């Protein structure tokens, strides 16, 4: 695989290298100073390919909202947004107004949808910045209508329906219908979409939620509503349940190459690599302890490497005794209690390891590196949490891979 450079706003890419090649800690790609050896690399080509493949899967009549909440699942929302939009995303979807405002500063004309609720006091700001909001109460609809009236331009909204997830949304009953129908009479609101969220328990409950949603939509349309986007399917549902794609799908984890589907299939590649370098090596004798409380004691004479990453970087602290990294293509166990900023690795199986050798923390499964799915299983959580918890401290580097064919 070769790589080509690309430079998203205020960021520069990393250049291609083998997984155990060494570089100076003070030097990164194209003259960019790397202040720390612990970095996150994002393959924008993988994200572009994933987005194109999703678009081809759902077909030309179904829009794709690219979900970039939680800093694009740890990948960097500002940096990956251009790739997503160039590759076919109809809009960018986030969870909070703060996330939307950050994007609006850099993408003044991009359709932005906030899927969570916004505080009453912030509705005017959202309307002023032309950010599409989720509405699940007549109270907020009226407040937003007044704010839009003062601004002199309509505010776009998507109505959220609670079909059984029981998180947010208008209830699927006559009271809910009454309040939604009242929104139609608010002249400064433009209802662009209506949506719900599947619990994804099983086929039967999914079908029940879908039918509830369709019934609500039908009754609203019969009463004069017109929706450009009706959307129900997330990353899992858009692959496994094509009948639920409707007018738009919300692709989140899938665009970053994190698989969650079970029935259908779409080709996606993991875009993120998390890596560091050995910064110190200590020779220890059998029986000597490592890290706090000496919870790990060497079962043999060995070398222990120090790696400059820890739970402050977003690595799960509960992986003590389970975490591994790949060094020179060999899987090496992390030992002792994981520290906030550093951790230790047993180098018994790579006795020739040196300071400066790369250790892959999260890889794509090659070179013996654990991928994000394996890490999530070891940590007892899901893939989304593993990437979303990656902190801002590791510097992100972006590149475009070109696969030799």
mmCIF file of C-alpha atoms in Angstrom:
data_model
loop_
_atom_site.group_PDB
_atom_site.id
_atom_site.type_symbol
_atom_site.label_atom_id
_atom_site.label_comp_id
_atom_site.label_asym_id
_atom_site.label_seq_id
_atom_site.Cartn_x
_atom_site.Cartn_y
_atom_site.Cartn_z
ATOM 1 C CA UNK A 1 0.000 0.000 0.000
ATOM 2 C CA UNK A 2 1.270 3.464 -0.894
ATOM 3 C CA UNK A 3 0.105 6.711 0.618
ATOM 4 C CA UNK A 4 -0.626 10.155 -0.726
ATOM 5 C CA UNK A 5 -0.617 13.230 1.459
ATOM 6 C CA UNK A 6 -3.602 15.405 2.119
ATOM 7 C CA UNK A 7 -3.992 18.345 4.457
ATOM 8 C CA UNK A 8 -7.400 18.917 6.038
ATOM 9 C CA UNK A 9 -7.851 22.349 7.650
ATOM 10 C CA UNK A 10 -4.993 23.091 10.074
ATOM 11 C CA UNK A 11 -3.852 19.482 9.950
ATOM 12 C CA UNK A 12 -1.235 17.536 8.086
ATOM 13 C CA UNK A 13 -1.031 13.863 7.245
ATOM 14 C CA UNK A 14 1.326 11.165 8.379
ATOM 15 C CA UNK A 15 3.421 9.500 5.734
ATOM 16 C CA UNK A 16 3.408 5.810 4.988
ATOM 17 C CA UNK A 17 5.583 3.505 7.033
ATOM 18 C CA UNK A 18 5.809 -0.096 8.086
ATOM 19 C CA UNK A 19 4.179 -0.832 11.419
ATOM 20 C CA UNK A 20 7.497 -1.185 13.227
ATOM 21 C CA UNK A 21 9.560 1.469 11.420
ATOM 22 C CA UNK A 22 11.215 4.080 13.607
ATOM 23 C CA UNK A 23 11.045 7.850 13.265
ATOM 24 C CA UNK A 24 12.437 10.699 15.294
ATOM 25 C CA UNK A 25 10.078 11.771 18.044
ATOM 26 C CA UNK A 26 10.590 15.390 17.013
ATOM 27 C CA UNK A 27 9.755 14.809 13.355
ATOM 28 C CA UNK A 28 6.518 13.828 11.664
ATOM 29 C CA UNK A 29 5.164 14.085 8.144
ATOM 30 C CA UNK A 30 6.106 16.949 5.883
ATOM 31 C CA UNK A 31 7.860 18.912 8.573
ATOM 32 C CA UNK A 32 4.978 18.901 11.032
ATOM 33 C CA UNK A 33 6.360 18.820 14.565
ATOM 34 C CA UNK A 34 5.017 15.924 16.587
ATOM 35 C CA UNK A 35 5.102 16.897 20.231
ATOM 36 C CA UNK A 36 4.469 13.377 21.468
ATOM 37 C CA UNK A 37 5.017 9.850 20.208
ATOM 38 C CA UNK A 38 1.429 8.780 20.892
ATOM 39 C CA UNK A 39 -0.620 9.614 17.810
ATOM 40 C CA UNK A 40 -3.827 8.698 16.011
ATOM 41 C CA UNK A 41 -3.682 8.186 12.260
ATOM 42 C CA UNK A 42 -6.783 8.511 10.089
ATOM 43 C CA UNK A 43 -6.965 7.112 6.560
ATOM 44 C CA UNK A 44 -9.245 9.515 4.669
ATOM 45 C CA UNK A 45 -9.290 7.151 1.689
ATOM 46 C CA UNK A 46 -10.917 4.497 3.853
ATOM 47 C CA UNK A 47 -13.570 6.971 4.998
ATOM 48 C CA UNK A 48 -14.219 8.055 1.406
ATOM 49 C CA UNK A 49 -14.500 4.454 0.198
ATOM 50 C CA UNK A 50 -16.798 3.553 3.070
ATOM 51 C CA UNK A 51 -19.070 6.490 2.289
ATOM 52 C CA UNK A 52 -19.187 5.681 -1.420
ATOM 53 C CA UNK A 53 -19.980 2.032 -0.692
ATOM 54 C CA UNK A 54 -22.796 3.026 1.659
ATOM 55 C CA UNK A 55 -24.212 5.363 -0.966
ATOM 56 C CA UNK A 56 -24.123 2.596 -3.556
ATOM 57 C CA UNK A 57 -25.797 0.206 -1.127
ATOM 58 C CA UNK A 58 -28.780 2.444 -0.355
ATOM 59 C CA UNK A 59 -29.195 3.703 -3.926
ATOM 60 C CA UNK A 60 -29.685 7.136 -5.488
ATOM 61 C CA UNK A 61 -33.115 7.772 -3.980
ATOM 62 C CA UNK A 62 -31.972 7.531 -0.353
ATOM 63 C CA UNK A 63 -30.021 10.374 1.236
ATOM 64 C CA UNK A 64 -27.203 9.657 3.684
ATOM 65 C CA UNK A 65 -26.703 11.766 6.791
ATOM 66 C CA UNK A 66 -23.103 11.349 7.920
ATOM 67 C CA UNK A 67 -23.020 11.253 11.720
ATOM 68 C CA UNK A 68 -19.997 13.152 13.048
ATOM 69 C CA UNK A 69 -21.002 13.469 16.703
ATOM 70 C CA UNK A 70 -18.411 12.915 19.451
ATOM 71 C CA UNK A 71 -15.715 14.469 17.251
ATOM 72 C CA UNK A 72 -16.626 12.075 14.435
ATOM 73 C CA UNK A 73 -16.333 9.084 16.763
ATOM 74 C CA UNK A 74 -12.871 10.245 17.790
ATOM 75 C CA UNK A 75 -11.661 10.678 14.201
ATOM 76 C CA UNK A 76 -11.843 14.496 14.113
ATOM 77 C CA UNK A 77 -15.046 16.053 12.799
ATOM 78 C CA UNK A 78 -13.527 19.105 11.136
ATOM 79 C CA UNK A 79 -10.922 17.027 9.336
ATOM 80 C CA UNK A 80 -13.169 14.242 8.028
ATOM 81 C CA UNK A 81 -16.193 16.387 7.126
ATOM 82 C CA UNK A 82 -14.877 17.494 3.700
ATOM 83 C CA UNK A 83 -14.195 13.883 2.726
ATOM 84 C CA UNK A 84 -17.711 12.834 3.754
ATOM 85 C CA UNK A 85 -19.374 15.674 1.867
ATOM 86 C CA UNK A 86 -17.272 15.077 -1.234
ATOM 87 C CA UNK A 87 -18.154 11.373 -1.083
ATOM 88 C CA UNK A 88 -21.910 11.791 -1.073
ATOM 89 C CA UNK A 89 -23.180 12.827 2.359
ATOM 90 C CA UNK A 90 -26.333 14.935 2.093
ATOM 91 C CA UNK A 91 -25.870 16.463 5.530
ATOM 92 C CA UNK A 92 -23.812 16.180 8.693
ATOM 93 C CA UNK A 93 -25.552 15.049 11.872
ATOM 94 C CA UNK A 94 -24.346 15.718 15.416
ATOM 95 C CA UNK A 95 -25.634 15.283 18.952
ATOM 96 C CA UNK A 96 -25.200 18.763 20.411
ATOM 97 C CA UNK A 97 -25.456 22.381 19.377
ATOM 98 C CA UNK A 98 -21.827 22.964 20.346
ATOM 99 C CA UNK A 99 -20.740 20.327 17.848
ATOM 100 C CA UNK A 100 -22.894 21.946 15.166
ATOM 101 C CA UNK A 101 -21.557 25.442 15.823
ATOM 102 C CA UNK A 102 -17.971 24.256 15.481
ATOM 103 C CA UNK A 103 -18.818 22.767 12.102
ATOM 104 C CA UNK A 104 -20.806 25.835 11.029
ATOM 105 C CA UNK A 105 -17.771 28.054 11.607
ATOM 106 C CA UNK A 106 -15.890 26.040 8.989
ATOM 107 C CA UNK A 107 -18.731 24.963 6.678
ATOM 108 C CA UNK A 108 -21.116 27.921 6.358
ATOM 109 C CA UNK A 109 -23.414 26.323 3.790
ATOM 110 C CA UNK A 110 -23.443 22.680 4.887
ATOM 111 C CA UNK A 111 -26.790 21.246 6.092
ATOM 112 C CA UNK A 112 -26.335 20.427 9.793
ATOM 113 C CA UNK A 113 -28.766 18.452 11.934
ATOM 114 C CA UNK A 114 -28.631 18.348 15.733
ATOM 115 C CA UNK A 115 -30.177 15.014 16.712
ATOM 116 C CA UNK A 116 -30.317 15.782 20.423
ATOM 117 C CA UNK A 117 -32.290 18.468 22.198
ATOM 118 C CA UNK A 118 -31.090 22.051 22.563
ATOM 119 C CA UNK A 119 -31.771 24.160 25.693
ATOM 120 C CA UNK A 120 -34.521 26.747 25.332
ATOM 121 C CA UNK A 121 -32.067 29.611 25.811
ATOM 122 C CA UNK A 122 -29.963 28.429 22.846
ATOM 123 C CA UNK A 123 -32.755 28.095 20.287
ATOM 124 C CA UNK A 124 -32.261 31.628 18.963
ATOM 125 C CA UNK A 125 -28.549 31.011 18.405
ATOM 126 C CA UNK A 126 -29.252 27.798 16.527
ATOM 127 C CA UNK A 127 -31.805 29.524 14.326
ATOM 128 C CA UNK A 128 -29.433 32.412 13.637
ATOM 129 C CA UNK A 129 -26.730 29.993 12.477
ATOM 130 C CA UNK A 130 -29.229 28.101 10.295
ATOM 131 C CA UNK A 131 -28.790 24.811 12.093
ATOM 132 C CA UNK A 132 -31.571 22.242 11.751
ATOM 133 C CA UNK A 133 -32.952 21.199 15.118
ATOM 134 C CA UNK A 134 -34.713 18.160 16.499
ATOM 135 C CA UNK A 135 -38.043 19.052 18.074
ATOM 136 C CA UNK A 136 -39.964 16.799 20.448
ATOM 137 C CA UNK A 137 -42.274 19.249 22.207
ATOM 138 C CA UNK A 138 -44.779 21.900 21.196
ATOM 139 C CA UNK A 139 -43.238 24.175 23.822
ATOM 140 C CA UNK A 140 -39.865 24.278 22.043
ATOM 141 C CA UNK A 141 -41.512 24.498 18.644
ATOM 142 C CA UNK A 142 -43.273 27.686 19.706
ATOM 143 C CA UNK A 143 -40.101 29.186 21.158
ATOM 144 C CA UNK A 144 -38.155 28.399 17.991
ATOM 145 C CA UNK A 145 -40.946 29.849 15.861
ATOM 146 C CA UNK A 146 -40.705 33.158 17.759
ATOM 147 C CA UNK A 147 -36.919 33.189 17.416
ATOM 148 C CA UNK A 148 -37.147 32.575 13.671
ATOM 149 C CA UNK A 149 -39.757 35.323 13.326
ATOM 150 C CA UNK A 150 -37.415 37.836 14.967
ATOM 151 C CA UNK A 151 -34.591 36.751 12.661
ATOM 152 C CA UNK A 152 -36.803 37.039 9.601
ATOM 153 C CA UNK A 153 -36.081 33.594 8.165
ATOM 154 C CA UNK A 154 -37.665 30.166 8.781
ATOM 155 C CA UNK A 155 -36.025 27.587 11.025
ATOM 156 C CA UNK A 156 -35.644 24.031 9.771
ATOM 157 C CA UNK A 157 -36.720 21.215 12.072
ATOM 158 C CA UNK A 158 -36.924 17.435 12.189
ATOM 159 C CA UNK A 159 -39.698 16.049 14.371
ATOM 160 C CA UNK A 160 -38.617 13.176 16.634
ATOM 161 C CA UNK A 161 -41.082 10.360 17.324
ATOM 162 C CA UNK A 162 -40.695 7.953 20.255
ATOM 163 C CA UNK A 163 -41.706 4.592 18.807
ATOM 164 C CA UNK A 164 -40.396 2.607 21.751
ATOM 165 C CA UNK A 165 -36.789 3.569 22.395
ATOM 166 C CA UNK A 166 -38.051 5.892 25.145
ATOM 167 C CA UNK A 167 -35.229 8.386 25.019
ATOM 168 C CA UNK A 168 -36.675 11.527 23.416
ATOM 169 C CA UNK A 169 -39.524 12.159 21.013
ATOM 170 C CA UNK A 170 -43.233 12.889 20.775
ATOM 171 C CA UNK A 171 -45.247 9.927 22.067
ATOM 172 C CA UNK A 172 -47.057 7.685 19.603
ATOM 173 C CA UNK A 173 -50.535 8.590 20.838
ATOM 174 C CA UNK A 174 -53.289 11.125 20.283
ATOM 175 C CA UNK A 175 -51.626 13.687 22.553
ATOM 176 C CA UNK A 176 -48.449 13.455 20.521
ATOM 177 C CA UNK A 177 -50.352 13.793 17.256
ATOM 178 C CA UNK A 178 -52.239 16.796 18.572
ATOM 179 C CA UNK A 179 -49.047 18.625 19.517
ATOM 180 C CA UNK A 180 -47.309 17.784 16.246
ATOM 181 C CA UNK A 181 -50.298 18.944 14.218
ATOM 182 C CA UNK A 182 -50.150 22.268 16.075
ATOM 183 C CA UNK A 183 -46.624 22.742 14.724
ATOM 184 C CA UNK A 184 -48.059 22.923 11.211
ATOM 185 C CA UNK A 185 -49.659 26.211 12.156
ATOM 186 C CA UNK A 186 -46.371 27.834 13.206
ATOM 187 C CA UNK A 187 -45.459 29.911 10.129
ATOM 188 C CA UNK A 188 -41.751 30.357 10.835
ATOM 189 C CA UNK A 189 -40.950 26.662 11.135
ATOM 190 C CA UNK A 190 -40.167 24.517 8.118
ATOM 191 C CA UNK A 191 -40.592 20.830 8.905
ATOM 192 C CA UNK A 192 -37.944 19.193 6.741
ATOM 193 C CA UNK A 193 -37.909 15.750 8.347
ATOM 194 C CA UNK A 194 -39.389 13.303 10.780
ATOM 195 C CA UNK A 195 -37.529 10.426 12.413
ATOM 196 C CA UNK A 196 -37.294 7.795 15.101
ATOM 197 C CA UNK A 197 -34.710 5.332 16.406
ATOM 198 C CA UNK A 198 -34.827 1.548 16.539
ATOM 199 C CA UNK A 199 -33.986 -0.330 19.727
ATOM 200 C CA UNK A 200 -32.621 -3.181 17.556
ATOM 201 C CA UNK A 201 -33.680 -5.904 19.960
ATOM 202 C CA UNK A 202 -35.026 -8.304 17.346
ATOM 203 C CA UNK A 203 -36.920 -8.445 14.062
ATOM 204 C CA UNK A 204 -40.345 -8.377 15.699
ATOM 205 C CA UNK A 205 -39.737 -5.287 17.844
ATOM 206 C CA UNK A 206 -38.042 -3.513 14.941
ATOM 207 C CA UNK A 207 -41.075 -4.190 12.778
ATOM 208 C CA UNK A 208 -43.398 -2.910 15.488
ATOM 209 C CA UNK A 209 -41.448 0.340 15.791
ATOM 210 C CA UNK A 210 -41.389 0.745 12.019
ATOM 211 C CA UNK A 211 -45.132 0.243 11.767
ATOM 212 C CA UNK A 212 -45.800 2.727 14.557
ATOM 213 C CA UNK A 213 -43.607 5.271 12.809
ATOM 214 C CA UNK A 214 -45.302 4.760 9.448
ATOM 215 C CA UNK A 215 -48.739 5.125 11.004
ATOM 216 C CA UNK A 216 -47.804 8.424 12.622
ATOM 217 C CA UNK A 217 -46.242 9.726 9.407
ATOM 218 C CA UNK A 218 -49.289 8.716 7.372
ATOM 219 C CA UNK A 219 -51.699 10.501 9.697
ATOM 220 C CA UNK A 220 -49.565 13.645 9.686
ATOM 221 C CA UNK A 221 -49.292 13.649 5.915
ATOM 222 C CA UNK A 222 -53.042 13.216 5.642
ATOM 223 C CA UNK A 223 -53.322 16.337 7.777
ATOM 224 C CA UNK A 224 -51.152 18.408 5.453
ATOM 225 C CA UNK A 225 -47.560 17.720 6.473
ATOM 226 C CA UNK A 226 -44.940 17.090 3.800
ATOM 227 C CA UNK A 227 -41.592 15.589 4.814
ATOM 228 C CA UNK A 228 -38.494 15.681 2.641
ATOM 229 C CA UNK A 229 -36.755 13.183 4.907
ATOM 230 C CA UNK A 230 -38.332 10.306 6.802
ATOM 231 C CA UNK A 231 -35.555 8.413 8.550
ATOM 232 C CA UNK A 232 -35.321 5.475 10.922
ATOM 233 C CA UNK A 233 -32.189 3.469 10.052
ATOM 234 C CA UNK A 234 -28.785 3.861 11.685
ATOM 235 C CA UNK A 235 -25.564 2.117 10.627
ATOM 236 C CA UNK A 236 -26.806 -1.337 11.612
ATOM 237 C CA UNK A 237 -30.333 -1.003 10.289
ATOM 238 C CA UNK A 238 -29.341 0.512 6.955
ATOM 239 C CA UNK A 239 -27.424 -2.678 6.156
ATOM 240 C CA UNK A 240 -29.535 -5.357 7.863
ATOM 241 C CA UNK A 241 -32.995 -3.912 7.182
ATOM 242 C CA UNK A 242 -33.169 -2.355 3.702
ATOM 243 C CA UNK A 243 -36.949 -2.000 4.062
ATOM 244 C CA UNK A 244 -36.367 0.635 6.768
ATOM 245 C CA UNK A 245 -34.162 2.959 4.709
ATOM 246 C CA UNK A 246 -37.052 5.251 3.719
ATOM 247 C CA UNK A 247 -35.874 8.694 2.431
ATOM 248 C CA UNK A 248 -32.645 8.917 4.429
ATOM 249 C CA UNK A 249 -30.318 6.805 6.565
ATOM 250 C CA UNK A 250 -28.027 7.931 9.376
ATOM 251 C CA UNK A 251 -24.580 6.414 8.871
ATOM 252 C CA UNK A 252 -22.358 6.712 11.923
ATOM 253 C CA UNK A 253 -19.909 4.018 12.983
ATOM 254 C CA UNK A 254 -20.113 2.437 9.541
ATOM 255 C CA UNK A 255 -18.453 5.354 7.755
ATOM 256 C CA UNK A 256 -15.398 4.902 9.977
ATOM 257 C CA UNK A 257 -15.194 1.196 9.152
ATOM 258 C CA UNK A 258 -16.702 -0.070 12.401
ATOM 259 C CA UNK A 259 -18.941 -3.002 11.558
ATOM 260 C CA UNK A 260 -22.127 -3.772 13.426
ATOM 261 C CA UNK A 261 -24.333 -5.473 10.878
ATOM 262 C CA UNK A 262 -25.223 -9.158 11.068
ATOM 263 C CA UNK A 263 -27.521 -10.014 8.146
ATOM 264 C CA UNK A 264 -26.487 -7.829 5.245
ATOM 265 C CA UNK A 265 -23.071 -6.748 4.033
ATOM 266 C CA UNK A 266 -21.247 -3.662 2.848
ATOM 267 C CA UNK A 267 -17.502 -3.404 2.350
ATOM 268 C CA UNK A 268 -15.918 -0.976 4.821
ATOM 269 C CA UNK A 269 -12.371 -0.476 6.117
ATOM 270 C CA UNK A 270 -11.338 0.682 9.590
ATOM 271 C CA UNK A 271 -9.907 4.165 9.184
ATOM 272 C CA UNK A 272 -8.196 4.673 12.543
ATOM 273 C CA UNK A 273 -4.841 3.524 13.862
ATOM 274 C CA UNK A 274 -3.689 4.388 17.392
ATOM 275 C CA UNK A 275 0.024 4.003 18.003
ATOM 276 C CA UNK A 276 2.954 5.069 20.151
ATOM 277 C CA UNK A 277 6.667 4.301 20.587
ATOM 278 C CA UNK A 278 8.771 2.665 23.251
ATOM 279 C CA UNK A 279 10.343 5.478 25.282
ATOM 280 C CA UNK A 280 12.240 3.469 27.922
ATOM 281 C CA UNK A 281 13.376 -0.131 28.455
ATOM 282 C CA UNK A 282 14.163 -1.749 31.799
ATOM 283 C CA UNK A 283 15.671 -5.185 32.427
ATOM 284 C CA UNK A 284 14.010 -6.923 35.364
ATOM 285 C CA UNK A 285 14.535 -10.248 37.064
ATOM 286 C CA UNK A 286 12.042 -12.987 37.791
ATOM 287 C CA UNK A 287 9.798 -11.975 40.687
ATOM 288 C CA UNK A 288 10.248 -8.214 40.363
ATOM 289 C CA UNK A 289 7.037 -6.175 40.241
ATOM 290 C CA UNK A 290 5.861 -3.528 37.802
ATOM 291 C CA UNK A 291 3.650 -0.452 38.354
ATOM 292 C CA UNK A 292 1.317 0.307 41.276
ATOM 293 C CA UNK A 293 0.893 -2.347 43.958
ATOM 294 C CA UNK A 294 3.089 -4.772 41.996
ATOM 295 C CA UNK A 295 -0.052 -6.478 40.683
ATOM 296 C CA UNK A 296 2.167 -8.057 38.009
ATOM 297 C CA UNK A 297 5.442 -9.724 38.875
ATOM 298 C CA UNK A 298 7.739 -11.050 36.212
ATOM 299 C CA UNK A 299 7.451 -14.850 35.820
ATOM 300 C CA UNK A 300 10.893 -14.857 34.185
ATOM 301 C CA UNK A 301 13.840 -12.578 33.531
ATOM 302 C CA UNK A 302 12.662 -10.126 30.887
ATOM 303 C CA UNK A 303 12.705 -6.581 29.555
ATOM 304 C CA UNK A 304 9.854 -4.179 30.174
ATOM 305 C CA UNK A 305 9.183 -1.289 27.812
ATOM 306 C CA UNK A 306 7.487 1.935 28.827
ATOM 307 C CA UNK A 307 4.886 3.295 26.416
ATOM 308 C CA UNK A 308 3.817 6.959 26.718
ATOM 309 C CA UNK A 309 0.037 6.495 26.685
ATOM 310 C CA UNK A 310 -2.527 5.826 29.371
ATOM 311 C CA UNK A 311 -6.138 6.129 30.337
ATOM 312 C CA UNK A 312 -6.037 9.940 29.928
ATOM 313 C CA UNK A 313 -5.679 9.244 26.213
ATOM 314 C CA UNK A 314 -8.899 7.251 26.273
ATOM 315 C CA UNK A 315 -7.487 3.751 26.648
ATOM 316 C CA UNK A 316 -9.767 1.612 28.858
ATOM 317 C CA UNK A 317 -8.203 1.218 32.292
ATOM 318 C CA UNK A 318 -10.077 -2.041 32.827
ATOM 319 C CA UNK A 319 -7.845 -3.718 30.227
ATOM 320 C CA UNK A 320 -5.282 -4.377 32.950
ATOM 321 C CA UNK A 321 -4.106 -7.925 32.458
ATOM 322 C CA UNK A 322 -5.839 -8.150 29.063
ATOM 323 C CA UNK A 323 -4.466 -5.347 26.908
ATOM 324 C CA UNK A 324 -1.917 -6.022 24.179
ATOM 325 C CA UNK A 325 0.032 -4.020 21.604
ATOM 326 C CA UNK A 326 1.896 -5.066 18.485
ATOM 327 C CA UNK A 327 5.656 -4.442 18.344
ATOM 328 C CA UNK A 328 7.656 -5.558 15.299
ATOM 329 C CA UNK A 329 4.686 -7.664 14.271
ATOM 330 C CA UNK A 330 4.597 -9.509 17.595
ATOM 331 C CA UNK A 331 1.727 -9.295 20.081
ATOM 332 C CA UNK A 332 3.033 -8.132 23.472
ATOM 333 C CA UNK A 333 1.018 -7.944 26.702
ATOM 334 C CA UNK A 334 0.624 -4.785 28.741
ATOM 335 C CA UNK A 335 1.633 -5.517 32.338
ATOM 336 C CA UNK A 336 0.889 -3.929 35.675
ATOM 337 C CA UNK A 337 -1.653 -1.259 36.480
ATOM 338 C CA UNK A 338 -2.282 1.122 33.592
ATOM 339 C CA UNK A 339 -1.229 4.652 34.552
ATOM 340 C CA UNK A 340 -2.841 7.917 33.499
ATOM 341 C CA UNK A 341 -0.085 8.811 31.031
ATOM 342 C CA UNK A 342 2.109 5.716 30.674
ATOM 343 C CA UNK A 343 1.949 1.954 30.727
ATOM 344 C CA UNK A 344 4.393 -0.933 30.553
ATOM 345 C CA UNK A 345 4.725 -3.804 28.102
ATOM 346 C CA UNK A 346 6.482 -7.147 28.483
ATOM 347 C CA UNK A 347 9.141 -7.427 25.750
ATOM 348 C CA UNK A 348 9.928 -11.087 26.422
ATOM 349 C CA UNK A 349 8.882 -12.129 22.902
ATOM 350 C CA UNK A 350 10.715 -9.256 21.178
ATOM 351 C CA UNK A 351 14.075 -9.276 22.975
ATOM 352 C CA UNK A 352 15.669 -7.099 20.300
ATOM 353 C CA UNK A 353 13.128 -4.293 20.727
ATOM 354 C CA UNK A 354 14.639 -0.847 21.042
ATOM 355 C CA UNK A 355 13.624 2.584 22.226
ATOM 356 C CA UNK A 356 11.786 4.238 19.342
ATOM 357 C CA UNK A 357 10.100 1.065 18.074
ATOM 358 C CA UNK A 358 6.452 1.625 17.196
ATOM 359 C CA UNK A 359 3.791 -0.081 19.284
ATOM 360 C CA UNK A 360 0.388 -0.352 17.616
ATOM 361 C CA UNK A 361 -2.337 0.091 20.220
ATOM 362 C CA UNK A 362 -5.348 -0.157 17.878
ATOM 363 C CA UNK A 363 -4.692 -1.446 14.375
ATOM 364 C CA UNK A 364 -6.676 -3.090 11.623
ATOM 365 C CA UNK A 365 -5.822 -6.645 12.658
ATOM 366 C CA UNK A 366 -2.678 -6.913 10.566
ATOM 367 C CA UNK A 367 0.836 -7.189 12.044
ATOM 368 C CA UNK A 368 -0.713 -8.917 15.082
ATOM 369 C CA UNK A 369 -2.305 -5.643 16.161
ATOM 370 C CA UNK A 370 -5.696 -5.768 17.915
ATOM 371 C CA UNK A 371 -8.459 -4.052 15.969
ATOM 372 C CA UNK A 372 -11.143 -1.925 17.584
ATOM 373 C CA UNK A 373 -13.626 -4.795 17.667
ATOM 374 C CA UNK A 374 -11.212 -6.944 19.690
ATOM 375 C CA UNK A 375 -10.437 -4.090 22.064
ATOM 376 C CA UNK A 376 -14.126 -3.443 22.679
ATOM 377 C CA UNK A 377 -14.724 -7.120 23.426
ATOM 378 C CA UNK A 378 -11.815 -7.227 25.877
ATOM 379 C CA UNK A 379 -13.071 -4.061 27.571
ATOM 380 C CA UNK A 380 -16.636 -5.351 27.799
ATOM 381 C CA UNK A 381 -18.141 -2.496 25.797
ATOM 382 C CA UNK A 382 -18.925 -1.611 22.168
ATOM 383 C CA UNK A 383 -16.755 -0.243 19.377
ATOM 384 C CA UNK A 384 -18.367 3.180 19.464
ATOM 385 C CA UNK A 385 -17.318 3.788 23.066
ATOM 386 C CA UNK A 386 -13.728 2.748 22.360
ATOM 387 C CA UNK A 387 -13.263 5.373 19.641
ATOM 388 C CA UNK A 388 -15.497 8.052 21.170
ATOM 389 C CA UNK A 389 -13.511 8.018 24.396
ATOM 390 C CA UNK A 390 -10.222 8.800 22.599
ATOM 391 C CA UNK A 391 -9.191 12.130 24.062
ATOM 392 C CA UNK A 392 -7.948 15.224 22.272
ATOM 393 C CA UNK A 393 -4.442 14.710 23.663
ATOM 394 C CA UNK A 394 -3.104 12.319 20.999
ATOM 395 C CA UNK A 395 -2.315 14.340 17.902
ATOM 396 C CA UNK A 396 -4.299 13.314 14.814
ATOM 397 C CA UNK A 397 -2.546 12.845 11.475
ATOM 398 C CA UNK A 398 -4.426 12.373 8.212
ATOM 399 C CA UNK A 399 -3.400 10.645 5.027
ATOM 400 C CA UNK A 400 -4.838 9.061 1.907
ATOM 401 C CA UNK A 401 -3.906 5.494 1.096
ATOM 402 C CA UNK A 402 -3.629 4.199 -2.441
ATOM 403 C CA UNK A 403 -3.967 0.439 -2.757
ATOM 404 C CA UNK A 404 -1.719 -1.135 -5.386
ATOM 405 C CA UNK A 405 -3.775 -3.265 -7.760
#
